Amino acid sequence: MDKIIVEGGNRLEGEVTVSGAKNAVLPLMAACILTEGRNTFMNVPDLADVRTMAKLLKILGAEIYYENGELSVDTTHLNNWIAPYELVKTMRASVLVLGPLTARFGCSRVSLPGGCAIGERPIDQHLKGLSILGANIQIEEGYVETTAPKLQGKIIPFDISTVTGTENIMLASVLAEGETVLLNAACEPEVTELAVVLNKMGAKIQGAGTDIITIRGVDRLHPVEGHEVMPDRIETGTFMIASALTQGDLLIKKCRFENVGAIVGKLLEVGAEISRVDGGIRVRGSDRIKSVDITTLPYPGFPTDMQAQIMTLMSIADGLSVITETIFQQRFMHTGELRRMGADVKLVGNSAVVRGVPYLSGAPTMASDLRASASLVLAGLAAQGKTQISRVYHLDRGYERLDKKLETVGARIWREEE
Ligand code: EPZ
């Protein structure tokens, strides 16, 4: 296991390039189950979660090749519809194979995802959607078993906005008989990206990006060739905060301004200077970091995946900030570690009250989940002295060489064996 060491105090200056989006490529890989042939994607990030999904697809019988950001998924000989507990427990997004396996094989046996550091994350909405489409659902020995002769298109009202729930049911319904309408669908850009690729495969999906998505069932889908995965909006936001935190001047390349509107809005309130440049965003941090209140919301609201990162920024802001987490029950695992660095954070219900302090002090810390580890790296950039972050396998699940990218723009950051 690696640990990351950061020596704080440097301003970040220069250019960083954003990688492809983890939360886009995972459902795209699951979508390959619906085709019989070789699908290829570009701009695929080299992440632990991508490797985990590749391992799962191989268990199902797919042939996977990955090199220099190019991924090929050949599903011609898919012959297995069982996703084992040993693998699903390591990555909740494995549940995304439930819908496509049921659509392709008429059955599936997928381990229920376990608990998670950021909260109890049920999949009742995924199962509700599959059941409405006509699947018979059994839960036994910790597995979900679905059987369905042929899924029938229906109106599916989601009780809450769920990203992978929307994606799973979209994946299940593209080969169903007739029309499916998703109500209260998630509007995240990664949902739209999935619809774009499914339509490239021959699906007939309209309305992605809004809360009403219509899918007209088709008989078969064909493989997609050379789709470039969208840039990661959370990695983009993480670099934006890194610049604001260090009074830096970063040009963040290969990102989509239109996907980070809520983050831009908050950082403008904080006092950062932000400009849209061709294919990127320039963020300059100001000396004074103003305290602002943040409430996480479904897209296009402020993303929950940026909550830990902006808490780090608020921990050295000039006043009081109330950060309210409305998506997950306990996504405050990072507060304990930030406190060890001198942050003044009090949890009140599903809010964190952050009183800015003049500076953070470097300390040995431990990552608990993906975005918490990013918030600790950011804290290390701003802290006085040396910060050590252990269990960085959490970070490597969702960021491609974040430490290397930060080093190229002036951070004193390196890895050591744990
Ligand atoms: C996706 O998770 C992302 N993961 C998460 O990113 C992200 O935080 C989340 O959406 C919210 O934006 C991927 O896309 C692979 P949800 P997902 O279903 O789909 C509850 C990261 O750091 N819920 O939108 O699992 C759930 O408990 C990860 O990259 C139900 O109650 O999230 C949560 O409170 C972390 N029943 C809320 O809805 C269900 O059937 C939103 O969850 C499904 C969800």
mmCIF file of N, CA, C and O in Angstrom, residues 294-296 307 311 322-332 346-353:
data_model
loop_
_atom_site.group_PDB
_atom_site.id
_atom_site.type_symbol
_atom_site.label_atom_id
_atom_site.label_comp_id
_atom_site.label_asym_id
_atom_site.label_seq_id
_atom_site.Cartn_x
_atom_site.Cartn_y
_atom_site.Cartn_z
ATOM 1 N N ILE A 294 -22.794 25.955 1.572
ATOM 2 C CA ILE A 294 -22.948 25.007 0.453
ATOM 3 C C ILE A 294 -23.984 23.952 0.841
ATOM 4 O O ILE A 294 -23.972 23.448 1.960
ATOM 5 N N THR A 295 -24.876 23.646 -0.085
ATOM 6 C CA THR A 295 -25.798 22.518 0.084
ATOM 7 C C THR A 295 -25.659 21.611 -1.132
ATOM 8 O O THR A 295 -25.780 22.081 -2.269
ATOM 9 N N THR A 296 -25.351 20.346 -0.900
ATOM 10 C CA THR A 296 -25.208 19.436 -2.047
ATOM 11 C C THR A 296 -26.597 19.039 -2.549
ATOM 12 O O THR A 296 -27.534 18.856 -1.773
ATOM 13 N N GLN A 307 -18.112 17.803 -2.041
ATOM 14 C CA GLN A 307 -18.376 18.341 -0.691
ATOM 15 C C GLN A 307 -17.141 18.287 0.197
ATOM 16 O O GLN A 307 -16.773 19.283 0.850
ATOM 17 N N MET A 311 -14.975 21.559 1.634
ATOM 18 C CA MET A 311 -14.822 21.718 3.088
ATOM 19 C C MET A 311 -13.374 22.078 3.428
ATOM 20 O O MET A 311 -13.118 22.929 4.288
ATOM 21 N N VAL A 322 -21.572 26.889 6.464
ATOM 22 C CA VAL A 322 -22.421 25.726 6.791
ATOM 23 C C VAL A 322 -22.531 24.870 5.531
ATOM 24 O O VAL A 322 -22.994 25.344 4.487
ATOM 25 N N ILE A 323 -22.037 23.644 5.649
ATOM 26 C CA ILE A 323 -22.054 22.718 4.498
ATOM 27 C C ILE A 323 -23.084 21.633 4.783
ATOM 28 O O ILE A 323 -22.943 20.872 5.749
ATOM 29 N N THR A 324 -24.129 21.576 3.971
ATOM 30 C CA THR A 324 -25.219 20.622 4.208
ATOM 31 C C THR A 324 -25.201 19.546 3.137
ATOM 32 O O THR A 324 -25.214 19.857 1.947
ATOM 33 N N GLU A 325 -25.136 18.301 3.594
ATOM 34 C CA GLU A 325 -25.060 17.142 2.694
ATOM 35 C C GLU A 325 -26.442 16.521 2.608
ATOM 36 O O GLU A 325 -26.960 15.975 3.583
ATOM 37 N N THR A 326 -27.080 16.627 1.430
ATOM 38 C CA THR A 326 -28.461 16.133 1.311
ATOM 39 C C THR A 326 -28.530 14.809 0.544
ATOM 40 O O THR A 326 -29.599 14.211 0.459
ATOM 41 N N ILE A 327 -27.417 14.343 -0.014
ATOM 42 C CA ILE A 327 -27.470 13.142 -0.860
ATOM 43 C C ILE A 327 -27.167 11.883 -0.060
ATOM 44 O O ILE A 327 -27.879 10.888 -0.151
ATOM 45 N N PHE A 328 -26.105 11.908 0.726
ATOM 46 C CA PHE A 328 -25.711 10.716 1.492
ATOM 47 C C PHE A 328 -25.838 10.968 2.987
ATOM 48 O O PHE A 328 -25.708 12.104 3.448
ATOM 49 N N GLN A 329 -26.040 9.866 3.727
ATOM 50 C CA GLN A 329 -26.303 9.993 5.163
ATOM 51 C C GLN A 329 -25.072 10.392 5.958
ATOM 52 O O GLN A 329 -25.148 11.085 6.929
ATOM 53 N N GLN A 330 -23.913 9.833 5.566
ATOM 54 C CA GLN A 330 -22.764 10.083 6.442
ATOM 55 C C GLN A 330 -21.510 10.379 5.642
ATOM 56 O O GLN A 330 -20.497 9.720 5.773
ATOM 57 N N ARG A 331 -21.604 11.369 4.804
ATOM 58 C CA ARG A 331 -20.454 11.688 3.970
ATOM 59 C C ARG A 331 -19.601 12.773 4.632
ATOM 60 O O ARG A 331 -19.229 13.768 4.030
ATOM 61 N N PHE A 332 -19.293 12.535 5.919
ATOM 62 C CA PHE A 332 -18.444 13.491 6.642
ATOM 63 C C PHE A 332 -17.252 12.802 7.275
ATOM 64 O O PHE A 332 -16.706 13.271 8.264
ATOM 65 N N LYS A 346 -17.712 21.426 13.178
ATOM 66 C CA LYS A 346 -18.654 20.755 14.077
ATOM 67 C C LYS A 346 -19.791 20.179 13.234
ATOM 68 O O LYS A 346 -20.337 20.865 12.366
ATOM 69 N N LEU A 347 -20.139 18.911 13.508
ATOM 70 C CA LEU A 347 -21.244 18.284 12.768
ATOM 71 C C LEU A 347 -22.541 18.508 13.526
ATOM 72 O O LEU A 347 -22.631 18.244 14.726
ATOM 73 N N VAL A 348 -23.538 19.027 12.797
ATOM 74 C CA VAL A 348 -24.865 19.237 13.397
ATOM 75 C C VAL A 348 -25.879 18.617 12.438
ATOM 76 O O VAL A 348 -26.155 19.179 11.373
ATOM 77 N N GLY A 349 -26.338 17.406 12.773
ATOM 78 C CA GLY A 349 -27.268 16.715 11.853
ATOM 79 C C GLY A 349 -26.558 16.408 10.540
ATOM 80 O O GLY A 349 -25.437 15.903 10.527
ATOM 81 N N ASN A 350 -27.171 16.771 9.415
ATOM 82 C CA ASN A 350 -26.503 16.483 8.121
ATOM 83 C C ASN A 350 -25.762 17.711 7.610
ATOM 84 O O ASN A 350 -25.538 17.873 6.413
ATOM 85 N N SER A 351 -25.376 18.574 8.588
ATOM 86 C CA SER A 351 -24.574 19.739 8.213
ATOM 87 C C SER A 351 -23.256 19.748 8.969
ATOM 88 O O SER A 351 -23.152 19.186 10.063
ATOM 89 N N ALA A 352 -22.271 20.395 8.351
ATOM 90 C CA ALA A 352 -20.990 20.619 9.024
ATOM 91 C C ALA A 352 -20.831 22.130 9.135
ATOM 92 O O ALA A 352 -20.975 22.854 8.144
ATOM 93 N N VAL A 353 -20.572 22.618 10.365
ATOM 94 C CA VAL A 353 -20.345 24.048 10.575
ATOM 95 C C VAL A 353 -18.836 24.256 10.634
ATOM 96 O O VAL A 353 -18.165 23.699 11.516
#
